[in-house]
PDB file of C-alpha atoms and ligand atoms in Angstrom:
ATOM      1  CA  UNK O   7       0.110  -0.025   0.314  1.00 87.00           C
ATOM      2  CA  UNK O   8       1.433   3.461  -1.035  1.00 96.00           C
ATOM      3  CA  UNK O   9       1.949   5.841   1.917  1.00 98.00           C
ATOM      4  CA  UNK O  10       1.558   9.493   1.682  1.00 98.00           C
ATOM      5  CA  UNK O  11       3.023  12.233   3.767  1.00 98.00           C
ATOM      6  CA  UNK O  12       2.370  15.883   3.911  1.00 98.00           C
ATOM      7  CA  UNK O  13       3.393  18.844   5.942  1.00 98.00           C
ATOM      8  CA  UNK O  14       3.339  22.720   5.636  1.00 98.00           C
ATOM      9  CA  UNK O  15       7.157  22.449   4.255  1.00 98.00           C
ATOM     10  CA  UNK O  16      10.304  20.223   4.198  1.00 98.00           C
ATOM     11  CA  UNK O  17       9.466  19.240   7.776  1.00 98.00           C
ATOM     12  CA  UNK O  18       7.922  16.031   7.416  1.00 98.00           C
ATOM     13  CA  UNK O  19      10.555  14.537   4.902  1.00 98.00           C
ATOM     14  CA  UNK O  20      12.298  13.867   8.694  1.00 98.00           C
ATOM     15  CA  UNK O  21       9.217  11.421   9.323  1.00 98.00           C
ATOM     16  CA  UNK O  22       9.228  10.115   5.462  1.00 98.00           C
ATOM     17  CA  UNK O  23      13.036   9.651   5.996  1.00 98.00           C
ATOM     18  CA  UNK O  24      12.695   7.480   9.362  1.00 98.00           C
ATOM     19  CA  UNK O  25       9.709   5.585   7.370  1.00 98.00           C
ATOM     20  CA  UNK O  26      11.681   4.880   4.805  1.00 98.00           C
ATOM     21  CA  UNK O  27      14.662   3.311   7.116  1.00 97.00           C
ATOM     22  CA  UNK O  28      12.131   1.099   8.620  1.00 97.00           C
ATOM     23  CA  UNK O  29      10.156   0.044   5.675  1.00 96.00           C
ATOM     24  CA  UNK O  30      12.968   0.413   2.384  1.00 95.00           C
ATOM     25  CA  UNK O  31      10.639   0.019  -0.567  1.00 93.00           C
ATOM     26  CA  UNK O  32       7.224   0.240   0.251  1.00 96.00           C
ATOM     27  CA  UNK O  33       5.685   2.982  -2.301  1.00 97.00           C
ATOM     28  CA  UNK O  34       5.711   6.682  -0.599  1.00 98.00           C
ATOM     29  CA  UNK O  35       4.427   9.875  -2.230  1.00 98.00           C
ATOM     30  CA  UNK O  36       5.330  13.427  -0.348  1.00 98.00           C
ATOM     31  CA  UNK O  37       3.922  16.925  -0.355  1.00 98.00           C
ATOM     32  CA  UNK O  38       5.335  19.844   0.635  1.00 98.00           C
ATOM     33  CA  UNK O  39       3.063  22.386   1.118  1.00 98.00           C
ATOM     34  CA  UNK O  40       5.959  25.201   1.260  1.00 96.00           C
ATOM     35  CA  UNK O  41       3.977  27.919  -0.732  1.00 96.00           C
ATOM     36  CA  UNK O  42       1.318  27.988   2.295  1.00 98.00           C
ATOM     37  CA  UNK O  43       4.267  27.535   4.912  1.00 98.00           C
ATOM     38  CA  UNK O  44       4.044  28.242   8.032  1.00 98.00           C
ATOM     39  CA  UNK O  45       0.799  26.508   9.295  1.00 98.00           C
ATOM     40  CA  UNK O  46       1.894  26.695  12.862  1.00 97.00           C
ATOM     41  CA  UNK O  47      -0.095  30.610  13.413  1.00 96.00           C
ATOM     42  CA  UNK O  48      -3.003  29.816  11.106  1.00 98.00           C
ATOM     43  CA  UNK O  49      -6.667  29.734  12.638  1.00 97.00           C
ATOM     44  CA  UNK O  50      -7.581  26.256  13.019  1.00 97.00           C
ATOM     45  CA  UNK O  51     -10.112  26.270  10.259  1.00 97.00           C
ATOM     46  CA  UNK O  52      -7.442  26.867   7.277  1.00 98.00           C
ATOM     47  CA  UNK O  53      -5.260  24.622   8.546  1.00 98.00           C
ATOM     48  CA  UNK O  54      -8.292  22.078   8.206  1.00 98.00           C
ATOM     49  CA  UNK O  55      -8.571  23.474   4.736  1.00 98.00           C
ATOM     50  CA  UNK O  56      -5.301  23.044   3.850  1.00 98.00           C
ATOM     51  CA  UNK O  57      -4.900  19.571   5.304  1.00 98.00           C
ATOM     52  CA  UNK O  58      -7.624  18.907   2.844  1.00 98.00           C
ATOM     53  CA  UNK O  59      -6.235  19.488  -0.390  1.00 98.00           C
ATOM     54  CA  UNK O  60      -3.176  17.842   0.635  1.00 98.00           C
ATOM     55  CA  UNK O  61      -5.553  14.811   1.622  1.00 98.00           C
ATOM     56  CA  UNK O  62      -6.812  15.027  -1.953  1.00 98.00           C
ATOM     57  CA  UNK O  63      -4.111  15.377  -3.854  1.00 98.00           C
ATOM     58  CA  UNK O  64      -2.410  12.441  -1.882  1.00 98.00           C
ATOM     59  CA  UNK O  65      -5.430  10.182  -2.366  1.00 98.00           C
ATOM     60  CA  UNK O  66      -5.792  11.026  -6.578  1.00 98.00           C
ATOM     61  CA  UNK O  67      -1.603  10.146  -6.072  1.00 98.00           C
ATOM     62  CA  UNK O  68      -3.103   6.543  -4.812  1.00 97.00           C
ATOM     63  CA  UNK O  69      -2.217   6.811  -1.158  1.00 97.00           C
ATOM     64  CA  UNK O  70      -4.029   4.354   1.329  1.00 95.00           C
ATOM     65  CA  UNK O  71      -2.514   5.781   4.010  1.00 97.00           C
ATOM     66  CA  UNK O  72      -2.232   9.328   4.826  1.00 98.00           C
ATOM     67  CA  UNK O  73       0.702  10.460   7.302  1.00 98.00           C
ATOM     68  CA  UNK O  74      -0.037  13.595   8.636  1.00 98.00           C
ATOM     69  CA  UNK O  75       3.691  14.087   9.374  1.00 98.00           C
ATOM     70  CA  UNK O  76       2.864  18.257  10.943  1.00 98.00           C
ATOM     71  CA  UNK O  77       1.978  18.228  14.678  1.00 98.00           C
ATOM     72  CA  UNK O  78       0.524  21.954  13.833  1.00 98.00           C
ATOM     73  CA  UNK O  79      -1.733  19.884  11.134  1.00 98.00           C
ATOM     74  CA  UNK O  80      -2.440  17.066  13.116  1.00 98.00           C
ATOM     75  CA  UNK O  81      -3.690  19.245  16.059  1.00 98.00           C
ATOM     76  CA  UNK O  82      -5.729  20.830  14.099  1.00 98.00           C
ATOM     77  CA  UNK O  83      -7.054  18.615  11.393  1.00 98.00           C
ATOM     78  CA  UNK O  84      -7.280  15.108  12.101  1.00 98.00           C
ATOM     79  CA  UNK O  85     -10.054  14.555  13.893  1.00 97.00           C
ATOM     80  CA  UNK O  86     -12.198  16.386  10.580  1.00 98.00           C
ATOM     81  CA  UNK O  87      -9.765  14.098   7.819  1.00 98.00           C
ATOM     82  CA  UNK O  88     -10.807  10.675  10.006  1.00 98.00           C
ATOM     83  CA  UNK O  89     -14.712  11.945  10.120  1.00 98.00           C
ATOM     84  CA  UNK O  90     -14.961  13.326   6.234  1.00 98.00           C
ATOM     85  CA  UNK O  91     -12.643  10.497   5.245  1.00 98.00           C
ATOM     86  CA  UNK O  92     -13.477   7.067   6.821  1.00 96.00           C
ATOM     87  CA  UNK O  93     -12.197   4.668   4.486  1.00 95.00           C
ATOM     88  CA  UNK O  94      -8.696   6.178   4.874  1.00 97.00           C
ATOM     89  CA  UNK O  95      -6.004   5.436   7.359  1.00 96.00           C
ATOM     90  CA  UNK O  96      -4.804   8.574   9.044  1.00 98.00           C
ATOM     91  CA  UNK O  97      -1.406   8.853  11.204  1.00 98.00           C
ATOM     92  CA  UNK O  98      -0.536  11.821  12.952  1.00 98.00           C
ATOM     93  CA  UNK O  99       2.242  13.256  15.119  1.00 98.00           C
ATOM     94  CA  UNK O 100       2.429  14.848  18.503  1.00 97.00           C
ATOM     95  CA  UNK O 101       5.097  16.081  21.043  1.00 97.00           C
ATOM     96  CA  UNK O 102       6.768  13.437  22.931  1.00 97.00           C
ATOM     97  CA  UNK O 103       5.754  14.700  26.182  1.00 97.00           C
ATOM     98  CA  UNK O 104       4.925  11.506  27.800  1.00 97.00           C
ATOM     99  CA  UNK O 105       8.408  10.087  27.514  1.00 97.00           C
ATOM    100  CA  UNK O 106       9.926  13.115  28.334  1.00 98.00           C
ATOM    101  CA  UNK O 107       7.833  13.163  31.566  1.00 98.00           C
ATOM    102  CA  UNK O 108       8.375   9.613  32.559  1.00 97.00           C
ATOM    103  CA  UNK O 109      12.163  10.143  31.790  1.00 97.00           C
ATOM    104  CA  UNK O 110      13.251  13.211  33.250  1.00 98.00           C
ATOM    105  CA  UNK O 111      14.894  13.347  36.447  1.00 98.00           C
ATOM    106  CA  UNK O 112      15.178  17.360  36.895  1.00 98.00           C
ATOM    107  CA  UNK O 113      10.936  17.481  36.919  1.00 98.00           C
ATOM    108  CA  UNK O 114      11.437  19.833  34.207  1.00 98.00           C
ATOM    109  CA  UNK O 115      10.704  19.358  30.329  1.00 98.00           C
ATOM    110  CA  UNK O 116      11.093  21.870  27.653  1.00 98.00           C
ATOM    111  CA  UNK O 117       8.657  21.380  24.487  1.00 98.00           C
ATOM    112  CA  UNK O 118       9.228  23.281  21.155  1.00 98.00           C
ATOM    113  CA  UNK O 119       6.313  23.212  19.085  1.00 98.00           C
ATOM    114  CA  UNK O 120       4.006  26.092  17.373  1.00 98.00           C
ATOM    115  CA  UNK O 121       1.459  27.802  19.157  1.00 98.00           C
ATOM    116  CA  UNK O 122      -1.129  25.950  17.157  1.00 97.00           C
ATOM    117  CA  UNK O 123       0.551  22.722  18.198  1.00 98.00           C
ATOM    118  CA  UNK O 124       0.335  24.396  22.396  1.00 98.00           C
ATOM    119  CA  UNK O 125      -3.032  25.497  21.543  1.00 96.00           C
ATOM    120  CA  UNK O 126      -4.680  22.001  20.327  1.00 96.00           C
ATOM    121  CA  UNK O 127      -6.938  19.937  22.160  1.00 94.00           C
ATOM    122  CA  UNK O 128      -4.485  16.312  21.773  1.00 94.00           C
ATOM    123  CA  UNK O 129      -1.396  18.309  23.311  1.00 97.00           C
ATOM    124  CA  UNK O 130      -3.621  19.512  26.541  1.00 97.00           C
ATOM    125  CA  UNK O 131      -4.960  16.132  27.038  1.00 97.00           C
ATOM    126  CA  UNK O 132      -1.415  14.220  26.769  1.00 96.00           C
ATOM    127  CA  UNK O 133       0.050  16.717  28.929  1.00 97.00           C
ATOM    128  CA  UNK O 134      -2.809  16.639  31.686  1.00 97.00           C
ATOM    129  CA  UNK O 135      -2.338  13.094  31.249  1.00 97.00           C
ATOM    130  CA  UNK O 136       1.118  12.274  31.490  1.00 96.00           C
ATOM    131  CA  UNK O 137       3.044  15.475  31.946  1.00 96.00           C
ATOM    132  CA  UNK O 138       1.227  16.592  35.324  1.00 94.00           C
ATOM    133  CA  UNK O 139       3.737  15.655  38.108  1.00 94.00           C
ATOM    134  CA  UNK O 140       6.501  17.890  35.853  1.00 98.00           C
ATOM    135  CA  UNK O 141       7.049  21.366  34.551  1.00 98.00           C
ATOM    136  CA  UNK O 142       6.886  21.668  31.051  1.00 98.00           C
ATOM    137  CA  UNK O 143       8.253  25.190  29.307  1.00 98.00           C
ATOM    138  CA  UNK O 144       6.056  25.404  26.333  1.00 98.00           C
ATOM    139  CA  UNK O 145       8.320  27.141  24.215  1.00 98.00           C
ATOM    140  CA  UNK O 146       6.972  28.480  19.982  1.00 98.00           C
ATOM    141  CA  UNK O 147      10.301  28.222  17.961  1.00 97.00           C
ATOM    142  CA  UNK O 148       8.722  29.986  14.767  1.00 97.00           C
ATOM    143  CA  UNK O 149      12.359  30.363  13.812  1.00 98.00           C
ATOM    144  CA  UNK O 150      13.269  27.391  13.272  1.00 98.00           C
ATOM    145  CA  UNK O 151      10.908  26.335  10.927  1.00 98.00           C
ATOM    146  CA  UNK O 152      11.837  29.545   8.515  1.00 97.00           C
ATOM    147  CA  UNK O 153      15.411  28.665   8.830  1.00 97.00           C
ATOM    148  CA  UNK O 154      14.559  24.816   7.763  1.00 98.00           C
ATOM    149  CA  UNK O 155      12.696  25.924   5.166  1.00 97.00           C
ATOM    150  CA  UNK O 156      15.537  28.169   3.839  1.00 96.00           C
ATOM    151  CA  UNK O 157      17.725  24.979   4.363  1.00 96.00           C
ATOM    152  CA  UNK O 158      15.242  23.067   1.848  1.00 95.00           C
ATOM    153  CA  UNK O 159      15.412  19.266   0.928  1.00 94.00           C
ATOM    154  CA  UNK O 160      18.956  19.227   1.857  1.00 94.00           C
ATOM    155  CA  UNK O 161      18.896  20.318   5.455  1.00 96.00           C
ATOM    156  CA  UNK O 162      22.255  21.028   6.767  1.00 96.00           C
ATOM    157  CA  UNK O 163      23.773  19.075   4.011  1.00 94.00           C
ATOM    158  CA  UNK O 164      23.024  21.417   1.537  1.00 89.00           C
ATOM    159  CA  UNK O 165      24.931  24.168   4.248  1.00 94.00           C
ATOM    160  CA  UNK O 166      28.422  25.585   3.880  1.00 94.00           C
ATOM    161  CA  UNK O 167      30.344  25.401   6.675  1.00 94.00           C
ATOM    162  CA  UNK O 168      30.714  28.557   6.989  1.00 96.00           C
ATOM    163  CA  UNK O 169      27.323  29.719   7.708  1.00 95.00           C
ATOM    164  CA  UNK O 170      26.601  27.071  10.772  1.00 96.00           C
ATOM    165  CA  UNK O 171      27.695  29.353  13.550  1.00 97.00           C
ATOM    166  CA  UNK O 172      25.053  31.745  12.768  1.00 97.00           C
ATOM    167  CA  UNK O 173      22.347  29.107  12.591  1.00 98.00           C
ATOM    168  CA  UNK O 174      23.978  27.569  15.970  1.00 98.00           C
ATOM    169  CA  UNK O 175      22.958  31.264  17.619  1.00 98.00           C
ATOM    170  CA  UNK O 176      19.536  31.016  16.404  1.00 98.00           C
ATOM    171  CA  UNK O 177      19.385  27.678  18.137  1.00 98.00           C
ATOM    172  CA  UNK O 178      21.330  28.246  21.165  1.00 98.00           C
ATOM    173  CA  UNK O 179      18.778  31.735  21.883  1.00 98.00           C
ATOM    174  CA  UNK O 180      15.958  29.573  21.777  1.00 98.00           C
ATOM    175  CA  UNK O 181      17.233  26.774  23.643  1.00 98.00           C
ATOM    176  CA  UNK O 182      19.763  27.811  26.370  1.00 98.00           C
ATOM    177  CA  UNK O 183      16.948  30.004  28.528  1.00 98.00           C
ATOM    178  CA  UNK O 184      15.464  26.150  28.755  1.00 98.00           C
ATOM    179  CA  UNK O 185      18.600  24.491  29.950  1.00 98.00           C
ATOM    180  CA  UNK O 186      19.188  27.300  32.364  1.00 98.00           C
ATOM    181  CA  UNK O 187      15.718  26.655  33.914  1.00 98.00           C
ATOM    182  CA  UNK O 188      16.717  23.052  34.438  1.00 98.00           C
ATOM    183  CA  UNK O 189      14.984  21.229  31.326  1.00 98.00           C
ATOM    184  CA  UNK O 190      16.557  17.609  31.181  1.00 98.00           C
ATOM    185  CA  UNK O 191      14.417  16.900  28.292  1.00 98.00           C
ATOM    186  CA  UNK O 192      13.969  18.690  25.013  1.00 98.00           C
ATOM    187  CA  UNK O 193      11.195  17.518  22.754  1.00 98.00           C
ATOM    188  CA  UNK O 194      10.976  18.547  19.302  1.00 98.00           C
ATOM    189  CA  UNK O 195       7.481  19.062  18.766  1.00 98.00           C
ATOM    190  CA  UNK O 196       7.501  19.851  14.600  1.00 98.00           C
ATOM    191  CA  UNK O 197       8.432  17.672  12.403  1.00 98.00           C
ATOM    192  CA  UNK O 198      10.745  20.703  11.063  1.00 98.00           C
ATOM    193  CA  UNK O 199      13.171  20.686  14.058  1.00 98.00           C
ATOM    194  CA  UNK O 200      15.241  17.544  13.672  1.00 98.00           C
ATOM    195  CA  UNK O 201      16.807  19.048  10.548  1.00 98.00           C
ATOM    196  CA  UNK O 202      18.394  21.088  12.791  1.00 98.00           C
ATOM    197  CA  UNK O 203      19.262  18.111  15.286  1.00 98.00           C
ATOM    198  CA  UNK O 204      23.366  17.873  14.916  1.00 97.00           C
ATOM    199  CA  UNK O 205      23.013  21.896  16.501  1.00 98.00           C
ATOM    200  CA  UNK O 206      20.115  21.167  19.193  1.00 98.00           C
ATOM    201  CA  UNK O 207      22.579  18.085  20.707  1.00 98.00           C
ATOM    202  CA  UNK O 208      25.469  20.448  20.476  1.00 98.00           C
ATOM    203  CA  UNK O 209      24.075  23.243  22.302  1.00 98.00           C
ATOM    204  CA  UNK O 210      22.414  20.391  24.516  1.00 98.00           C
ATOM    205  CA  UNK O 211      25.270  18.289  25.388  1.00 98.00           C
ATOM    206  CA  UNK O 212      25.580  16.588  28.510  1.00 97.00           C
ATOM    207  CA  UNK O 213      22.746  18.862  29.797  1.00 98.00           C
ATOM    208  CA  UNK O 214      19.363  17.805  28.527  1.00 98.00           C
ATOM    209  CA  UNK O 215      18.674  14.544  25.838  1.00 98.00           C
ATOM    210  CA  UNK O 216      16.654  15.564  22.587  1.00 98.00           C
ATOM    211  CA  UNK O 217      13.298  13.372  22.167  1.00 98.00           C
ATOM    212  CA  UNK O 218      11.969  13.321  18.564  1.00 98.00           C
ATOM    213  CA  UNK O 219       9.157  10.794  17.489  1.00 97.00           C
ATOM    214  CA  UNK O 220       9.382  10.607  14.223  1.00 98.00           C
ATOM    215  CA  UNK O 221      11.178   6.884  14.792  1.00 97.00           C
ATOM    216  CA  UNK O 222       7.789   6.179  16.826  1.00 97.00           C
ATOM    217  CA  UNK O 223       5.433   7.125  13.939  1.00 98.00           C
ATOM    218  CA  UNK O 224       7.105   5.038  11.278  1.00 98.00           C
ATOM    219  CA  UNK O 225       6.779   2.467  13.705  1.00 97.00           C
ATOM    220  CA  UNK O 226       3.136   2.885  13.957  1.00 97.00           C
ATOM    221  CA  UNK O 227       2.941   3.337  10.193  1.00 97.00           C
ATOM    222  CA  UNK O 228       4.736   0.124   9.303  1.00 96.00           C
ATOM    223  CA  UNK O 229       1.919  -1.659  12.002  1.00 95.00           C
ATOM    224  CA  UNK O 230      -0.909   0.044  10.271  1.00 93.00           C
ATOM    225  CA  UNK O 231       0.172  -1.400   7.366  1.00 90.00           C
ATOM    226  CA  UNK O 232       0.900  -4.930   8.589  1.00 86.00           C
ATOM    227  CA  UNK O 233      -2.690  -4.785   9.743  1.00 69.00           C
ATOM    228  CA  UNK O 234      -4.255  -3.452   6.660  1.00 62.00           C
ATOM    229  CA  UNK O 235      -2.339  -5.942   4.129  1.00 51.00           C
TER     230      UNK O 235
HETATM  231  N1  LIG T  20       5.602  21.003  10.866  1.00 67.01           N
HETATM  232  C1  LIG T  20       4.606  21.703  11.393  1.00 67.01           C
HETATM  233  C2  LIG T  20       4.800  20.895  12.585  1.00 67.01           C
HETATM  234  O1  LIG T  20       5.080  19.759  12.698  1.00 67.01           O
HETATM  235  C3  LIG T  20       5.322  23.070  11.371  1.00 67.01           C
HETATM  236  C4  LIG T  20       5.851  24.235  10.833  1.00 67.01           C
HETATM  237  C5  LIG T  20       4.785  25.373  10.328  1.00 67.01           C
HETATM  238  O2  LIG T  20       4.827  26.540  11.193  1.00 67.01           O
HETATM  239  O3  LIG T  20       4.378  25.064   9.310  1.00 67.01           O
HETATM  240  O4  LIG T  20       4.248  21.579  13.364  1.00 67.01           O
END
């Protein structure tokens, strides 16, 4: 079964690549809606509309499973899509606050995501259920999305080494306050952010673990494929 992925831009490629590592050979399609990026600050009804356009395109390309490879679009649109397209299997992504809360020793967890994700029902329910005993420092990092879109499909690999220090500064400005506040887990709650992971790891080195749910989502897709064939 062909698996379709969409995101507001290049971020969802991190989920696609995690899936391709796990299930090489399974046919995939990817839609980067970069012309409407960012989704993070858009009203929910607009994100629903854009997500439906992306979904229809993937269905036209023969996809039987749609991966909403965007935390913001999952928050706003996955419930709507599941009701509107009951014959289609949808997989979404949400910030990994549950494992972060369970593993945190300091009791302080930093979450980087968009405003849309933080305002969504999914995030708030998960947080209320699994992170009630930790302090969650919710941080909007829209400038990371802008930087990743500028990098394009190649991500950091396409960036001349001389340009890395500026980008590291952008990352450090956002993450250092979380580390200074005692966070020992940093959750990448937006699919664009793993593109900057080497820089995020560098800033966090020895102080906090970086968590990205892409591999868990890939395993979830594999499980669903297994059941549907
Ligand atoms: N990649 C999207 C996510 O996971 C957000 C980027 C955007 O704001 O468009 O939330």
